[in-house]
């Protein structure tokens, strides 16, 4: 299990590195390079628009790669999605800017971002099912939390490279070529990921389906026909997590550098410090999720988020590194409470025949609702006026209420066999 979970974590870390590096570049540099005729605010919004294209592509990737995972196995998804995402990320780093090829530059940027999102839409389902379907029932949340830790590591890798380039180069050098280096590094990481995954075995659940001939003929059709309500509820429930992450990791960088005048190196450092502490908390919270259940952890995370959004915006508006870090840390803890158990929760909601498609579709639709729109909405509602960006806080609070309602309508999925064994043990205990 440790070998499988490590390989799964490495894959999601690499793919989310690819995705995160684009978000950081969109906040810091892509606007003037690919949309130079726009005003600074409009250029940032346009860059975040291309950022959102990747999220729109992710549900499409969930359908395409979900079909592969449900029909031909979870293992092929892990390789094909990693190759696609790595190749397109390197291509972004090689893309000429608007000054070189004109309008073709932003068009190609949007196309590559779509393909990048397509690959990432397949990665999550394959990586999570690899661990969840191998894991023992009483430790499923723990082992399935490893791929959920991967995005934090990917974010740290992406921003560490971007921070090093930003701190070590002049503004002219960074704008000219320095921002490209993190994209080029994606090729090396993808090759390492493929090597690490080369010895992985297919999951027991899929082997059993293949042996008995119980695989779904058209997984997407079955999910839409029989599980559409479940997909929408999971998408609504998870949107808050995406909104929190991309408020802190993407929008805040643009807000801090452009509106507050904070150095981009300081902003990156504040966000990264919070993520460093968040990463280890995810498996620890998952252990608790194996004991108390999936839904209680998610409900607590939503409630904490609703209570913290206004303080987080007040701390961000100070422009003081320590206070901004504390704001981001509180948001990260709320996120960890929810997403620590999602790797077990979503697969348990679906039958094995449509699990790869259903779980990945709900997860990636949440990215559209919470991730694609959040930087654009937050930038728009915080573009004028003094004082803390209360409009962003109100938006996040609304998202928290919606997610709380969706989680309340979802069933608990902690394995019945585990609950029965615990009840039997309590009944057999001496008075």
PDB file of N, CA and C in Angstrom, residues 302-339:
ATOM      1  N   UNK A 302     -16.743  22.821   6.015  1.00  0.00           N
ATOM      2  CA  UNK A 302     -17.583  23.894   5.459  1.00  0.00           C
ATOM      3  C   UNK A 302     -17.902  24.946   6.519  1.00  0.00           C
ATOM      4  N   UNK A 303     -18.233  24.498   7.716  1.00  0.00           N
ATOM      5  CA  UNK A 303     -18.564  25.441   8.787  1.00  0.00           C
ATOM      6  C   UNK A 303     -17.360  26.309   9.159  1.00  0.00           C
ATOM      7  N   UNK A 304     -16.191  25.692   9.249  1.00  0.00           N
ATOM      8  CA  UNK A 304     -14.984  26.451   9.557  1.00  0.00           C
ATOM      9  C   UNK A 304     -14.695  27.488   8.472  1.00  0.00           C
ATOM     10  N   UNK A 305     -14.904  27.110   7.226  1.00  0.00           N
ATOM     11  CA  UNK A 305     -14.663  28.038   6.120  1.00  0.00           C
ATOM     12  C   UNK A 305     -15.589  29.242   6.202  1.00  0.00           C
ATOM     13  N   UNK A 306     -16.869  28.983   6.476  1.00  0.00           N
ATOM     14  CA  UNK A 306     -17.831  30.087   6.571  1.00  0.00           C
ATOM     15  C   UNK A 306     -17.460  31.062   7.676  1.00  0.00           C
ATOM     16  N   UNK A 307     -16.916  30.543   8.763  1.00  0.00           N
ATOM     17  CA  UNK A 307     -16.537  31.399   9.885  1.00  0.00           C
ATOM     18  C   UNK A 307     -15.237  32.158   9.639  1.00  0.00           C
ATOM     19  N   UNK A 308     -14.391  31.650   8.740  1.00  0.00           N
ATOM     20  CA  UNK A 308     -13.038  32.204   8.607  1.00  0.00           C
ATOM     21  C   UNK A 308     -12.876  33.168   7.436  1.00  0.00           C
ATOM     22  N   UNK A 309     -13.782  33.191   6.485  1.00  0.00           N
ATOM     23  CA  UNK A 309     -13.533  33.969   5.269  1.00  0.00           C
ATOM     24  C   UNK A 309     -13.368  35.466   5.539  1.00  0.00           C
ATOM     25  N   UNK A 310     -14.202  36.038   6.392  1.00  0.00           N
ATOM     26  CA  UNK A 310     -14.076  37.474   6.679  1.00  0.00           C
ATOM     27  C   UNK A 310     -12.789  37.793   7.437  1.00  0.00           C
ATOM     28  N   UNK A 311     -12.432  37.029   8.488  1.00  0.00           N
ATOM     29  CA  UNK A 311     -11.120  37.269   9.114  1.00  0.00           C
ATOM     30  C   UNK A 311      -9.958  37.098   8.138  1.00  0.00           C
ATOM     31  N   UNK A 312     -10.053  36.120   7.234  1.00  0.00           N
ATOM     32  CA  UNK A 312      -8.964  35.907   6.281  1.00  0.00           C
ATOM     33  C   UNK A 312      -8.767  37.118   5.373  1.00  0.00           C
ATOM     34  N   UNK A 313      -9.864  37.713   4.885  1.00  0.00           N
ATOM     35  CA  UNK A 313      -9.746  38.886   4.035  1.00  0.00           C
ATOM     36  C   UNK A 313      -9.210  40.089   4.807  1.00  0.00           C
ATOM     37  N   UNK A 314      -9.617  40.214   6.086  1.00  0.00           N
ATOM     38  CA  UNK A 314      -9.102  41.312   6.907  1.00  0.00           C
ATOM     39  C   UNK A 314      -7.602  41.178   7.117  1.00  0.00           C
ATOM     40  N   UNK A 315      -7.129  39.967   7.350  1.00  0.00           N
ATOM     41  CA  UNK A 315      -5.695  39.741   7.532  1.00  0.00           C
ATOM     42  C   UNK A 315      -4.929  39.977   6.237  1.00  0.00           C
ATOM     43  N   UNK A 316      -5.501  39.554   5.110  1.00  0.00           N
ATOM     44  CA  UNK A 316      -4.842  39.780   3.822  1.00  0.00           C
ATOM     45  C   UNK A 316      -4.688  41.271   3.548  1.00  0.00           C
ATOM     46  N   UNK A 317      -5.716  42.057   3.855  1.00  0.00           N
ATOM     47  CA  UNK A 317      -5.713  43.485   3.530  1.00  0.00           C
ATOM     48  C   UNK A 317      -4.653  44.264   4.297  1.00  0.00           C
ATOM     49  N   UNK A 318      -4.104  43.686   5.375  1.00  0.00           N
ATOM     50  CA  UNK A 318      -3.062  44.393   6.115  1.00  0.00           C
ATOM     51  C   UNK A 318      -1.764  44.493   5.320  1.00  0.00           C
ATOM     52  N   UNK A 319      -1.534  43.554   4.409  1.00  0.00           N
ATOM     53  CA  UNK A 319      -0.285  43.542   3.672  1.00  0.00           C
ATOM     54  C   UNK A 319       0.911  43.121   4.505  1.00  0.00           C
ATOM     55  N   UNK A 320       0.692  42.701   5.765  1.00  0.00           N
ATOM     56  CA  UNK A 320       1.763  42.272   6.657  1.00  0.00           C
ATOM     57  C   UNK A 320       1.993  40.767   6.489  1.00  0.00           C
ATOM     58  N   UNK A 321       3.228  40.349   6.198  1.00  0.00           N
ATOM     59  CA  UNK A 321       3.475  38.931   5.877  1.00  0.00           C
ATOM     60  C   UNK A 321       2.963  37.953   6.925  1.00  0.00           C
ATOM     61  N   UNK A 322       3.227  38.203   8.209  1.00  0.00           N
ATOM     62  CA  UNK A 322       2.802  37.253   9.242  1.00  0.00           C
ATOM     63  C   UNK A 322       1.284  37.152   9.306  1.00  0.00           C
ATOM     64  N   UNK A 323       0.601  38.282   9.231  1.00  0.00           N
ATOM     65  CA  UNK A 323      -0.862  38.273   9.312  1.00  0.00           C
ATOM     66  C   UNK A 323      -1.474  37.626   8.071  1.00  0.00           C
ATOM     67  N   UNK A 324      -0.903  37.906   6.902  1.00  0.00           N
ATOM     68  CA  UNK A 324      -1.404  37.252   5.689  1.00  0.00           C
ATOM     69  C   UNK A 324      -1.214  35.743   5.782  1.00  0.00           C
ATOM     70  N   UNK A 325      -0.063  35.303   6.291  1.00  0.00           N
ATOM     71  CA  UNK A 325       0.198  33.876   6.469  1.00  0.00           C
ATOM     72  C   UNK A 325      -0.839  33.237   7.382  1.00  0.00           C
ATOM     73  N   UNK A 326      -1.171  33.902   8.487  1.00  0.00           N
ATOM     74  CA  UNK A 326      -2.174  33.356   9.411  1.00  0.00           C
ATOM     75  C   UNK A 326      -3.539  33.237   8.737  1.00  0.00           C
ATOM     76  N   UNK A 327      -3.880  34.214   7.910  1.00  0.00           N
ATOM     77  CA  UNK A 327      -5.136  34.125   7.175  1.00  0.00           C
ATOM     78  C   UNK A 327      -5.170  32.934   6.241  1.00  0.00           C
ATOM     79  N   UNK A 328      -4.082  32.750   5.492  1.00  0.00           N
ATOM     80  CA  UNK A 328      -4.003  31.612   4.567  1.00  0.00           C
ATOM     81  C   UNK A 328      -3.982  30.282   5.323  1.00  0.00           C
ATOM     82  N   UNK A 329      -3.343  30.256   6.492  1.00  0.00           N
ATOM     83  CA  UNK A 329      -3.265  29.015   7.264  1.00  0.00           C
ATOM     84  C   UNK A 329      -4.650  28.579   7.720  1.00  0.00           C
ATOM     85  N   UNK A 330      -5.468  29.523   8.205  1.00  0.00           N
ATOM     86  CA  UNK A 330      -6.826  29.171   8.612  1.00  0.00           C
ATOM     87  C   UNK A 330      -7.644  28.615   7.462  1.00  0.00           C
ATOM     88  N   UNK A 331      -7.521  29.227   6.286  1.00  0.00           N
ATOM     89  CA  UNK A 331      -8.224  28.708   5.114  1.00  0.00           C
ATOM     90  C   UNK A 331      -7.734  27.330   4.720  1.00  0.00           C
ATOM     91  N   UNK A 332      -6.429  27.096   4.853  1.00  0.00           N
ATOM     92  CA  UNK A 332      -5.855  25.791   4.503  1.00  0.00           C
ATOM     93  C   UNK A 332      -6.338  24.695   5.449  1.00  0.00           C
ATOM     94  N   UNK A 333      -6.500  25.019   6.724  1.00  0.00           N
ATOM     95  CA  UNK A 333      -6.989  24.028   7.685  1.00  0.00           C
ATOM     96  C   UNK A 333      -8.435  23.641   7.379  1.00  0.00           C
ATOM     97  N   UNK A 334      -9.242  24.622   6.989  1.00  0.00           N
ATOM     98  CA  UNK A 334     -10.620  24.325   6.605  1.00  0.00           C
ATOM     99  C   UNK A 334     -10.651  23.398   5.403  1.00  0.00           C
ATOM    100  N   UNK A 335      -9.799  23.696   4.432  1.00  0.00           N
ATOM    101  CA  UNK A 335      -9.722  22.863   3.236  1.00  0.00           C
ATOM    102  C   UNK A 335      -9.318  21.433   3.586  1.00  0.00           C
ATOM    103  N   UNK A 336      -8.307  21.295   4.454  1.00  0.00           N
ATOM    104  CA  UNK A 336      -7.816  19.963   4.809  1.00  0.00           C
ATOM    105  C   UNK A 336      -8.898  19.126   5.477  1.00  0.00           C
ATOM    106  N   UNK A 337      -9.761  19.753   6.265  1.00  0.00           N
ATOM    107  CA  UNK A 337     -10.837  19.006   6.924  1.00  0.00           C
ATOM    108  C   UNK A 337     -11.753  18.338   5.913  1.00  0.00           C
ATOM    109  N   UNK A 338     -12.047  19.062   4.824  1.00  0.00           N
ATOM    110  CA  UNK A 338     -12.941  18.518   3.792  1.00  0.00           C
ATOM    111  C   UNK A 338     -12.237  17.511   2.899  1.00  0.00           C
ATOM    112  N   UNK A 339     -11.143  17.938   2.285  1.00  0.00           N
ATOM    113  CA  UNK A 339     -10.552  17.167   1.193  1.00  0.00           C
ATOM    114  C   UNK A 339      -9.687  16.009   1.664  1.00  0.00           C
TER     115      UNK A 339
END
